[in-house]
Amino acid sequence: MFCTTKPPGSVSPAKRQIKEVKETKTTINCVTFPLPGEGPEQQLLKPNDWSYCDYFWADKKDPQGTAQVAGFEVLLQKQLKGKQMQKEMAEFIHERIKIEEEYAKNLSKLSLSALAAQEEGTLGEAWTQLKKSLHDEAEVHLKFSNKLHSEVEKPLLSFRGDNFKKDLKKYDHHIADLRKQLASRFASVEKARKALADRQKDLEVKTQQLEIKLSNKHEEDIKKARRKSTQAGDDLMRCVDLYNQTQCKWFEEMVTTSMELEKLEVERIEWIQQHLRQYTTLRHETDMFNQSMVEPVDQLLQNVDPAKDRELWVKENKTGDVRPVDMDL
Amino acid sequence: MFCTTKPPGSVSPAKRQIKEVKETKTTINCVTFPLPGEGPEQQLLKPNDWSYCDYFWADKKDPQGTAQVAGFEVLLQKQLKGKQMQKEMAEFIHERIKIEEEYAKNLSKLSLSALAAQEEGTLGEAWTQLKKSLHDEAEVHLKFSNKLHSEVEKPLLSFRGDNFKKDLKKYDHHIADLRKQLASRFASVEKARKALADRQKDLEVKTQQLEIKLSNKHEEDIKKARRKSTQAGDDLMRCVDLYNQTQCKWFEEMVTTSMELEKLEVERIEWIQQHLRQYTTLRHETDMFNQSMVEPVDQLLQNVDPAKDRELWVKENKTGDVRPVDMDL
């Protein structure tokens, strides 16, 4: 497994020291990476997926190159920004709702106006229908705004409530704690490595002294120094083991959590996509309803007939159809 | 012809008087009509047409039965009301224009808002298009309001300008003058009829006196009275002729002018019909344009892909894909 540590004590550090091995690894900000070209090629954990778990292992330098931002922090910022975008979209929809309500209110008010209410006949019918259609149009826009509220704005606003930021903070603290622990374990490794080096130096000095003047006292010293050196070696081994265990734990949490964040982001995008689609569906419906509102007006305008209107009006208003004749003497 | 007068002097009124003829005509407000069932049946001038020229010969009593309104006045009122209706329709369209302008202004303003402008990837593209579509929607409504102004409101307002009422007044005065002339001619007839009756009475009295005591003096008186009576008869005949000529003139003008008013009303109805049709056409266009504005949003929402967005974002923001490895001793 990528993060299993070797069983402690498999190779004696004292013996290893002798080989003058080439450095194949580097530790940056307490995290250990292979050097380029060294060690087996790393396959991505989720190839072709552009999964978060594959791309945020290093820290990110900010543009000034002064502060370092952990890769995980970059992922968290993405989440926070996503939450903000979603909130702003809801705000945008809310503004649209207000515009539709205002428009509907104005159309409705106009539809109730008495203007040209006394027009007569088939033209009067068409005109009355035209005003009625305005009322229906207003209703369509009011319905649109109501549906925008319940089917777009509200879902956008309520998706991931206040708990979301708390959850993100928990993730943040957890991963940061593991990084701190890693730093502390790394310091222990450094300290143990220095102690071992000191002990090995001491053993070396004492071994050289033995070559000059042999004595029981010196042999005892060398034995003691060798024992201490071996002990320091074992200490280092334990520290490295602990470091590797902690790094492994951090690694696992990074993978788990970034996969979780990735899932959250997929959900967010799909949620927004779904509700913006609902917005366009409602828009289409509004246009179609509006068109059907105008159709009865078209129909009645088709039926407008000056001759028919004249007949109706004459029947109602005629004063007499007997024509004058010449007076007789 | 319906209004030709008989050649004067064809029948001597003196002789006619003797027959005690049944009254077959009546004169109402100085206009002479046949009595019901008397004289030949009147065919309508324009049968099946409900033409104005056939139905407004009598005067109209107002609801209180006190004042009389001439039939022609009823036709004129119809014209004035029609003009008013047309003006009110233009006013209604003007209100609609204002509502559309306001709506367009608000949509356009919202489309420029920076809300969620930082959304990224395919979702960001769809969102940008959604905001752009709002701008296009605003344009559609602005175009609608502009066309409503030039293609509906203006034609409705400018159809028959200020001259129209002046023209109506001219018609009114002309027909009223002819009615006044008719009244004066009718008064002359009445006066002449009375003069004739007086003369005939005088002749009768003198003729009776002759039967009692015959003398030259009396015969002279009777001759003189007969001459005067014949003269009065000729006077009446002339007055009746003049009356009939005037009534004929009025009749002709009534027919001509009411046909003209009828033509104006047909034009008005067709003009309004045409421009209200233009209104519904523009409404349909607006809905169709609006629908096409939403289509690119639909397209881009179709293309929203969380995996693609992750790829784009990861490529831009990744901090490092080399995974940590165990530290060596």
XYZ file of C-alpha atoms in Angstrom:
658
model
C 0.000 0.000 0.000
C 1.167 3.513 -0.753
C 1.310 4.555 2.878
C 2.255 1.406 4.805
C 5.392 1.804 6.903
C 8.057 -0.829 7.012
C 8.120 -2.981 10.157
C 10.452 -1.280 12.636
C 14.007 -2.640 13.015
C 14.254 -4.417 9.645
C 17.554 -2.747 8.730
C 19.946 -1.445 11.315
C 20.521 2.276 10.784
C 24.092 1.821 11.945
C 24.821 -0.584 9.089
C 22.908 1.558 6.551
C 25.041 4.584 7.418
C 28.105 2.855 6.055
C 26.799 2.522 2.465
C 26.685 6.328 1.748
C 23.322 5.958 -0.039
C 22.154 8.478 -2.637
C 19.265 10.678 -1.380
C 16.040 9.677 -3.216
C 13.524 11.605 -1.144
C 12.879 15.157 -0.054
C 10.860 16.588 2.760
C 8.988 19.812 2.128
C 7.133 21.424 4.978
C 7.394 18.132 6.930
C 5.911 16.045 4.076
C 8.156 13.503 2.373
C 8.070 13.203 -1.411
C 10.134 11.045 -3.786
C 12.648 13.004 -5.850
C 11.800 13.221 -9.574
C 12.944 10.120 -11.406
C 13.590 8.248 -8.178
C 11.519 5.340 -6.963
C 8.718 3.567 -8.871
C 6.507 5.674 -11.176
C 3.382 6.863 -9.290
C 0.134 6.005 -11.037
C -2.739 8.403 -10.259
C -5.159 7.014 -7.678
C -8.097 7.813 -9.959
C -6.652 8.243 -13.443
C -8.711 10.209 -16.035
C -10.894 11.487 -13.241
C -9.098 14.680 -12.340
C -9.993 13.675 -8.845
C -9.157 16.099 -6.062
C -7.353 13.229 -4.266
C -4.623 13.251 -6.905
C -3.651 16.893 -7.231
C -3.383 18.674 -3.916
C -0.452 17.005 -2.147
C 1.962 19.905 -2.247
C 1.447 23.284 -0.618
C 0.719 26.277 -2.768
C 2.897 29.355 -2.705
C 0.875 32.538 -2.769
C 1.757 34.992 -5.573
C 4.284 36.860 -3.367
C 5.987 33.531 -2.623
C 5.937 34.333 1.082
C 3.054 32.414 2.648
C 2.351 28.758 1.948
C -1.218 27.529 1.588
C -1.882 23.830 2.131
C -3.397 22.040 -0.884
C -6.357 21.091 1.275
C -6.998 24.772 1.972
C -7.337 25.335 -1.782
C -10.060 22.670 -1.857
C -11.865 24.286 1.069
C -11.753 27.704 -0.584
C -13.377 26.171 -3.658
C -16.215 24.885 -1.464
C -16.726 28.239 0.225
C -16.729 30.018 -3.099
C -19.238 27.503 -4.452
C -21.521 28.157 -1.497
C -21.240 31.898 -2.134
C -22.005 31.489 -5.865
C -25.105 29.485 -5.041
C -26.241 32.201 -2.640
C -25.663 34.900 -5.255
C -27.630 32.950 -7.864
C -30.543 32.753 -5.417
C -30.232 36.505 -4.951
C -30.316 37.014 -8.713
C -33.450 34.866 -8.999
C -34.965 36.856 -6.134
C -34.432 40.067 -8.101
C -36.047 38.478 -11.128
C -39.035 37.481 -8.965
C -39.464 41.078 -7.834
C -39.348 42.296 -11.452
C -41.971 39.749 -12.502
C -44.225 40.692 -9.588
C -43.996 44.367 -10.473
C -44.675 43.626 -14.131
C -47.669 41.430 -13.242
C -49.019 44.111 -10.913
C -48.811 46.769 -13.616
C -50.372 44.568 -16.306
C -53.174 43.589 -13.965
C -53.859 47.201 -13.037
C -53.980 48.218 -16.696
C -56.305 45.331 -17.535
C -58.842 46.785 -15.085
C -58.778 50.230 -16.691
C -62.074 51.439 -18.161
C -60.377 52.774 -21.295
C -62.532 52.238 -24.409
C -64.881 50.054 -22.354
C -67.790 51.502 -24.324
C -66.603 50.220 -27.676
C -69.434 48.202 -29.211
C -70.196 45.146 -31.294
C -67.608 42.645 -32.493
C -64.844 45.247 -32.150
C -65.954 45.838 -28.576
C -65.805 42.100 -27.888
C -62.279 41.871 -29.303
C -61.229 44.877 -27.241
C -62.716 43.423 -24.049
C -60.861 40.184 -24.741
C -57.646 42.115 -25.345
C -57.967 43.674 -21.906
C -58.849 40.329 -20.382
C -55.804 38.763 -22.020
C -53.703 41.364 -20.250
C -55.146 40.187 -16.958
C -54.326 36.602 -17.924
C -50.818 37.639 -18.911
C -50.424 39.224 -15.505
C -51.530 35.956 -13.923
C -48.992 34.043 -15.989
C -46.190 36.301 -14.794
C -47.377 36.110 -11.204
C -47.435 32.336 -11.447
C -43.953 32.442 -12.963
C -42.664 34.540 -10.076
C -44.322 32.260 -7.497
C -42.831 29.178 -9.089
C -39.437 30.872 -9.392
C -39.641 31.434 -5.654
C -40.650 27.908 -4.646
C -38.868 25.924 -7.343
C -35.662 27.870 -7.902
C -34.872 30.506 -5.305
C -35.793 28.482 -2.220
C -33.970 25.288 -3.274
C -30.886 27.344 -4.174
C -30.983 29.134 -0.834
C -31.706 26.137 1.351
C -29.264 23.726 -0.306
C -26.577 23.226 2.352
C -27.574 25.413 5.225
C -25.506 26.897 8.012
C -24.140 23.466 9.007
C -22.176 23.319 5.796
C -19.575 25.864 6.878
C -19.302 24.162 10.290
C -18.692 20.854 8.568
C -16.002 22.407 6.416
C -14.369 23.849 9.530
C -14.336 20.397 11.111
C -12.591 18.969 8.070
C -10.175 21.873 8.132
C -9.310 21.409 11.816
C -8.935 17.669 11.452
C -6.534 17.858 8.517
C -4.614 20.783 10.081
C -4.234 18.822 13.347
C -2.770 15.910 11.435
C -0.353 18.262 9.688
C 0.707 19.706 13.055
C 1.226 16.199 14.424
C 3.280 15.391 11.338
C 5.432 18.457 11.960
C 6.006 17.400 15.563
C 6.891 13.845 14.519
C 9.227 15.238 11.895
C 10.979 17.304 14.568
C 11.406 14.146 16.650
C 12.949 12.382 13.659
C 15.368 15.268 13.157
C 16.310 15.241 16.832
C 16.799 11.432 16.877
C 18.807 11.621 13.662
C 21.117 14.214 15.293
C 21.416 12.102 18.481
C 22.381 9.054 16.411
C 24.953 11.089 14.488
C 26.409 12.326 17.815
C 26.558 8.776 19.172
C 28.195 7.420 16.025
C 30.764 10.242 16.138
C 31.498 9.386 19.804
C 31.861 5.691 18.967
C 34.230 6.539 16.111
C 36.403 8.774 18.334
C 36.578 6.117 20.990
C 37.460 3.413 18.450
C 40.385 5.587 17.177
C 41.604 6.105 20.770
C 41.591 2.304 21.249
C 44.003 1.937 18.354
C 46.480 4.279 20.123
C 46.445 2.874 23.688
C 44.739 -0.371 24.461
C 43.225 -0.787 27.900
C 40.306 -2.498 29.585
C 38.943 0.879 30.502
C 38.762 1.898 26.843
C 37.200 -1.368 25.724
C 34.456 -0.797 28.288
C 33.974 2.755 26.935
C 33.686 1.518 23.366
C 31.156 -1.130 24.311
C 29.132 1.512 26.137
C 29.369 3.916 23.164
C 28.324 1.154 20.733
C 25.363 0.293 22.962
C 24.335 3.958 23.088
C 24.752 4.285 19.312
C 22.592 1.207 18.732
C 20.054 2.647 21.152
C 20.075 5.976 19.272
C 19.610 4.034 16.059
C 16.610 2.250 17.512
C 15.232 5.595 18.728
C 15.508 7.064 15.243
C 13.832 4.012 13.780
C 10.935 4.399 16.202
C 10.644 8.127 15.393
C 10.657 7.456 11.648
C 8.027 4.796 12.139
C 5.848 7.200 14.109
C 6.382 9.908 11.463
C 5.454 7.525 8.673
C 2.390 6.352 10.570
C 1.254 9.942 11.055
C 1.931 10.813 7.420
C -0.030 7.736 6.428
C -2.948 8.801 8.614
C -2.846 12.318 7.120
C -2.639 10.826 3.628
C -5.658 8.653 4.215
C -7.656 11.527 5.634
C -6.622 13.750 2.738
C -7.814 11.140 0.267
C -11.082 10.480 2.114
C -11.874 14.115 2.699
C -10.947 15.381 -0.743
C -13.114 12.652 -2.266
C -15.918 13.850 0.006
C -15.391 17.472 -1.109
C -15.339 16.309 -4.701
C -18.683 14.584 -4.189
C -20.075 17.757 -2.578
C -18.960 19.809 -5.560
C -20.566 17.380 -8.015
C -23.782 17.582 -6.001
C -23.640 21.367 -5.939
C -23.156 21.645 -9.689
C -25.900 19.124 -10.417
C -28.253 20.819 -7.962
C -27.695 24.211 -9.524
C -27.931 22.779 -13.030
C -31.234 21.144 -12.132
C -32.716 24.343 -10.729
C -31.473 26.595 -13.490
C -33.092 24.130 -15.884
C -36.254 24.574 -13.871
C -35.850 28.300 -14.418
C -35.685 27.909 -18.195
C -38.587 25.446 -18.128
C -40.676 28.002 -16.248
C -39.599 30.698 -18.711
C -40.677 28.549 -21.647
C -43.986 27.810 -19.947
C -44.525 31.510 -19.368
C -43.997 32.272 -23.050
C -46.277 29.444 -24.111
C -49.028 30.436 -21.681
C -48.672 34.016 -22.794
C -49.088 32.973 -26.401
C -52.242 31.065 -25.571
C -53.544 34.162 -23.749
C -53.347 36.157 -26.963
C -55.048 33.532 -29.121
C -58.649 34.332 -28.080
C -57.908 37.975 -28.916
C -56.703 36.893 -32.359
C -59.869 34.870 -32.774
C -62.158 37.765 -31.879
C -60.171 40.194 -34.028
C -60.699 37.727 -36.853
C -64.437 38.005 -36.214
C -64.508 41.794 -36.242
C -67.005 42.763 -38.941
C -68.031 46.378 -39.611
C -71.281 45.236 -41.272
C -72.246 43.118 -38.262
C -71.369 45.968 -35.901
C -73.448 48.361 -37.960
C -76.401 45.955 -37.837
C -76.143 45.678 -34.053
C -75.784 49.389 -33.590
C -78.545 50.333 -36.067
C -80.961 47.855 -34.451
C -80.318 49.468 -31.121
C -80.228 53.108 -32.180
C -82.386 53.493 -35.306
C -84.914 56.312 -35.209
C -87.198 55.229 -38.048
C -86.993 53.548 -41.436
C -90.057 55.138 -43.080
C -88.746 57.628 -45.581
C -90.305 61.069 -46.063
C -92.628 61.481 -49.016
C -93.877 64.532 -50.878
C -96.540 66.485 -49.153
C -99.844 66.638 -51.009
C -101.761 69.803 -51.431
C -88.056 59.057 -57.949
C -88.696 59.053 -54.256
C -88.267 62.767 -53.873
C -89.439 64.262 -57.188
C -92.212 66.835 -56.797
C -95.195 66.955 -59.081
C -95.219 69.725 -61.703
C -97.026 72.705 -60.176
C -100.629 73.325 -61.158
C -101.450 69.831 -62.432
C -104.544 69.570 -60.256
C -106.446 72.616 -59.080
C -106.552 72.609 -55.291
C -109.996 74.177 -55.480
C -111.357 71.185 -57.361
C -109.480 68.714 -55.153
C -110.991 70.286 -52.050
C -114.403 69.209 -53.146
C -113.655 65.460 -53.028
C -113.079 65.289 -49.183
C -110.010 63.003 -49.604
C -108.867 60.679 -46.817
C -105.608 61.864 -45.144
C -102.771 59.471 -46.173
C -99.790 61.438 -44.889
C -98.617 62.978 -41.651
C -96.107 65.687 -40.944
C -93.896 65.281 -37.882
C -91.521 68.059 -36.972
C -91.988 69.515 -40.473
C -91.126 66.219 -42.241
C -93.861 64.451 -44.189
C -94.261 60.683 -43.865
C -96.841 58.310 -45.356
C -99.337 56.934 -42.826
C -98.887 53.230 -42.090
C -100.622 51.109 -44.712
C -101.102 54.079 -47.006
C -99.283 54.570 -50.276
C -97.045 52.048 -52.030
C -94.834 49.779 -49.824
C -91.352 51.357 -49.277
C -88.462 49.095 -50.202
C -85.235 49.820 -48.260
C -82.729 51.795 -50.301
C -80.010 49.266 -49.433
C -81.780 46.134 -48.285
C -79.795 43.609 -46.125
C -77.156 46.253 -45.535
C -78.428 47.869 -42.356
C -77.269 51.016 -44.028
C -77.472 54.228 -42.053
C -79.406 55.782 -44.971
C -82.394 53.572 -44.235
C -82.937 53.937 -40.509
C -82.571 57.491 -39.280
C -85.465 59.375 -40.913
C -87.471 60.035 -37.798
C -86.391 62.092 -34.830
C -85.538 60.348 -31.604
C -87.281 61.184 -28.379
C -84.905 61.345 -25.465
C -85.814 59.099 -22.477
C -87.825 61.906 -20.805
C -89.745 62.339 -24.051
C -89.206 66.077 -23.863
C -86.431 66.948 -26.311
C -86.257 65.577 -29.810
C -82.956 64.534 -31.300
C -82.689 64.394 -35.084
C -81.787 60.981 -36.504
C -78.748 62.522 -38.092
C -77.565 63.668 -34.674
C -77.589 60.034 -33.519
C -75.241 59.188 -36.393
C -72.941 62.053 -35.489
C -72.815 60.983 -31.837
C -71.765 57.513 -32.989
C -68.871 59.069 -34.912
C -67.742 61.174 -31.961
C -67.908 58.197 -29.642
C -65.911 56.138 -32.147
C -63.237 58.820 -32.230
C -63.142 58.819 -28.436
C -62.857 55.008 -28.274
C -59.956 55.096 -30.704
C -58.223 57.713 -28.567
C -58.747 55.660 -25.419
C -57.354 52.546 -27.092
C -54.242 54.518 -28.004
C -54.020 55.598 -24.372
C -54.296 51.983 -23.238
C -51.515 50.966 -25.633
C -49.452 53.875 -24.333
C -49.778 52.527 -20.793
C -48.729 49.112 -22.012
C -45.685 50.675 -23.677
C -44.677 52.285 -20.380
C -45.044 48.956 -18.564
C -42.902 47.196 -21.166
C -40.237 49.897 -20.978
C -40.094 49.649 -17.200
C -39.913 45.862 -17.378
C -37.151 46.004 -19.998
C -35.217 48.530 -17.921
C -35.371 46.321 -14.830
C -34.404 43.146 -16.709
C -31.522 44.937 -18.379
C -30.273 46.309 -15.068
C -30.409 42.872 -13.466
C -28.578 41.316 -16.415
C -25.645 43.633 -15.692
C -25.421 42.598 -12.037
C -22.177 40.942 -10.965
C -24.015 38.284 -8.951
C -22.288 34.879 -9.203
C -20.043 36.272 -11.944
C -17.179 34.194 -10.532
C -18.896 30.869 -11.097
C -16.536 28.711 -13.148
C -16.398 26.089 -15.884
C -19.402 24.853 -17.818
C -21.742 25.923 -15.010
C -20.185 29.385 -15.160
C -20.762 29.512 -18.932
C -24.413 28.521 -18.507
C -24.825 31.131 -15.794
C -23.217 33.855 -17.914
C -25.546 32.909 -20.769
C -28.508 33.015 -18.401
C -27.612 36.585 -17.485
C -27.016 37.447 -21.129
C -30.399 35.992 -22.053
C -31.950 38.379 -19.565
C -30.328 41.244 -21.418
C -31.704 39.859 -24.683
C -35.129 39.479 -23.104
C -34.948 43.103 -22.085
C -34.120 44.024 -25.677
C -37.089 42.008 -26.919
C -39.434 43.887 -24.598
C -37.899 47.215 -25.518
C -38.338 46.394 -29.189
C -41.927 45.369 -28.450
C -42.613 48.687 -26.747
C -40.974 50.641 -29.588
C -43.025 48.811 -32.189
C -46.176 49.211 -30.115
C -45.492 52.918 -30.220
C -44.818 53.246 -33.947
C -47.124 50.525 -35.261
C -50.105 50.683 -32.909
C -50.265 53.753 -30.678
C -49.262 56.338 -33.283
C -51.574 55.033 -36.041
C -54.461 54.873 -33.552
C -53.769 58.400 -32.365
C -53.174 59.973 -35.747
C -56.068 58.309 -37.585
C -58.457 61.202 -38.254
C -56.876 64.232 -36.719
C -58.406 67.448 -35.507
C -60.059 68.046 -38.905
C -62.387 65.157 -38.297
C -64.498 66.967 -35.722
C -64.573 70.075 -37.925
C -65.798 67.960 -40.828
C -68.506 66.462 -38.649
C -69.582 69.943 -37.584
C -69.828 70.977 -41.244
C -72.098 68.024 -41.963
C -74.102 68.876 -38.872
C -74.580 72.511 -39.856
C -75.437 71.642 -43.421
C -78.146 69.134 -42.499
C -79.471 71.378 -39.707
C -79.718 74.327 -42.111
C -81.736 72.205 -44.500
C -84.035 71.178 -41.641
C -84.498 74.832 -40.662
C -85.301 75.724 -44.276
C -87.781 72.866 -44.339
C -89.455 74.235 -41.195
C -89.748 77.677 -42.751
C -91.188 76.225 -45.960
C -93.599 74.182 -43.916
C -94.764 77.348 -42.127
C -95.359 78.965 -45.526
C -97.483 75.997 -46.596
C -99.540 76.232 -43.410
C -100.030 79.943 -43.939
C -100.994 79.481 -47.606
C -103.322 76.629 -46.664
C -105.064 78.905 -44.161
C -105.279 81.770 -46.696
C -106.872 79.408 -49.223
C -109.376 78.192 -46.628
C -110.272 81.804 -45.809
C -110.720 82.629 -49.482
C -112.829 79.555 -50.084
C -115.018 80.445 -47.079
C -115.425 83.984 -48.415
C -116.375 82.660 -51.847
C -118.903 80.296 -50.298
C -120.488 83.084 -48.226
C -120.729 85.351 -51.239
C -122.209 82.563 -53.352
C -124.944 81.987 -50.694
C -125.700 85.759 -50.618
C -126.157 85.658 -54.385
C -128.868 83.040 -54.056
C -130.864 85.386 -51.741
C -130.707 88.691 -53.663
C -129.342 88.779 -57.160
C -127.614 91.946 -58.326
C -124.745 93.014 -60.583
C -122.825 94.210 -57.603
C -122.922 90.718 -56.063
C -121.861 88.918 -59.229
C -118.823 91.170 -59.411
C -118.000 90.304 -55.769
C -118.258 86.584 -56.434
C -116.010 86.823 -59.514
C -113.472 88.728 -57.441
C -113.709 86.207 -54.572
C -113.322 83.295 -57.010
C -110.233 84.953 -58.523
C -108.762 85.467 -55.074
C -109.540 81.891 -54.096
C -107.847 80.555 -57.264
C -104.910 82.820 -56.553
C -104.683 81.457 -52.968
C -104.826 77.941 -54.389
C -101.958 78.721 -56.729
C -100.018 80.206 -53.795
C -100.513 77.051 -51.759
C -99.404 74.950 -54.712
C -96.216 76.988 -55.048
C -95.546 76.720 -51.292
C -96.085 72.954 -51.350
C -93.765 72.687 -54.325
C -91.082 74.679 -52.536
C -91.563 72.578 -49.398
C -91.271 69.354 -51.396
C -88.174 70.625 -53.186
C -86.524 71.459 -49.873
C -87.501 68.147 -48.334
C -86.080 66.441 -51.413
C -82.823 68.348 -51.043
C -82.633 67.418 -47.347
C -83.445 63.816 -48.193
C -80.669 63.640 -50.741
C -78.157 65.186 -48.357
C -79.228 62.820 -45.570
C -78.666 59.831 -47.857
C -75.332 61.099 -49.157
C -74.010 62.117 -45.751
C -75.179 59.067 -43.839
C -73.560 56.875 -46.494
C -70.394 58.895 -45.973
C -70.592 58.427 -42.186
C -71.196 54.739 -42.709
C -68.042 54.523 -44.847
C -66.093 56.396 -42.132
C -67.292 53.926 -39.488
C -66.291 50.943 -41.624
C -62.860 52.511 -42.093
C -62.525 53.175 -38.364
C -63.400 49.613 -37.408
C -61.088 48.151 -40.040
C -58.276 50.503 -39.031
C -58.586 49.573 -35.379
C -58.935 45.886 -36.230
C -55.777 46.082 -38.325
C -53.760 47.766 -35.586
C -55.003 45.563 -32.784
C -53.991 42.645 -34.983
C -50.602 44.269 -35.221
C -50.582 44.355 -31.409
C -51.208 40.617 -31.146
C -48.650 39.927 -33.874
C -46.060 41.889 -31.913
C -47.068 40.038 -28.729
C -46.577 36.695 -30.489
C -43.217 37.830 -31.839
C -42.162 38.888 -28.365
C -42.981 35.466 -26.947
C -41.212 33.718 -29.788
C -38.107 35.897 -29.520
C -38.129 35.386 -25.779
C -38.231 31.653 -26.245
C -35.283 31.783 -28.598
C -33.405 33.877 -26.007
C -33.696 31.050 -23.502
C -32.592 28.338 -25.905
C -28.823 29.016 -25.685
C -29.173 28.853 -21.895
C -30.875 25.471 -22.248
C -28.055 24.359 -24.532
C -25.337 25.379 -22.080
C -27.217 23.898 -19.117
C -27.321 20.678 -21.147
C -23.531 20.904 -21.396
C -22.957 21.439 -17.677
C -20.651 18.646 -16.559
C -19.222 18.419 -13.034
C -16.329 16.222 -14.250
C -15.361 18.727 -16.941
C -15.600 21.582 -14.436
C -13.421 19.662 -11.993
C -10.862 19.055 -14.712
C -10.753 22.762 -15.588
C -10.560 23.843 -11.991
C -7.979 21.227 -10.984
C -5.765 22.111 -13.966
C -5.846 25.732 -12.875
C -5.537 25.255 -9.130
C -3.687 21.983 -8.480
C -0.800 22.198 -6.024
C 1.013 18.968 -6.883
C 0.227 15.426 -7.959
C 3.275 13.648 -6.480
C 2.024 11.746 -3.481
C 3.966 11.578 -0.210
C 6.002 8.455 0.400
C 7.425 6.926 3.552
C 10.511 8.587 4.862
C 13.604 6.340 4.929
C 15.839 6.171 7.918
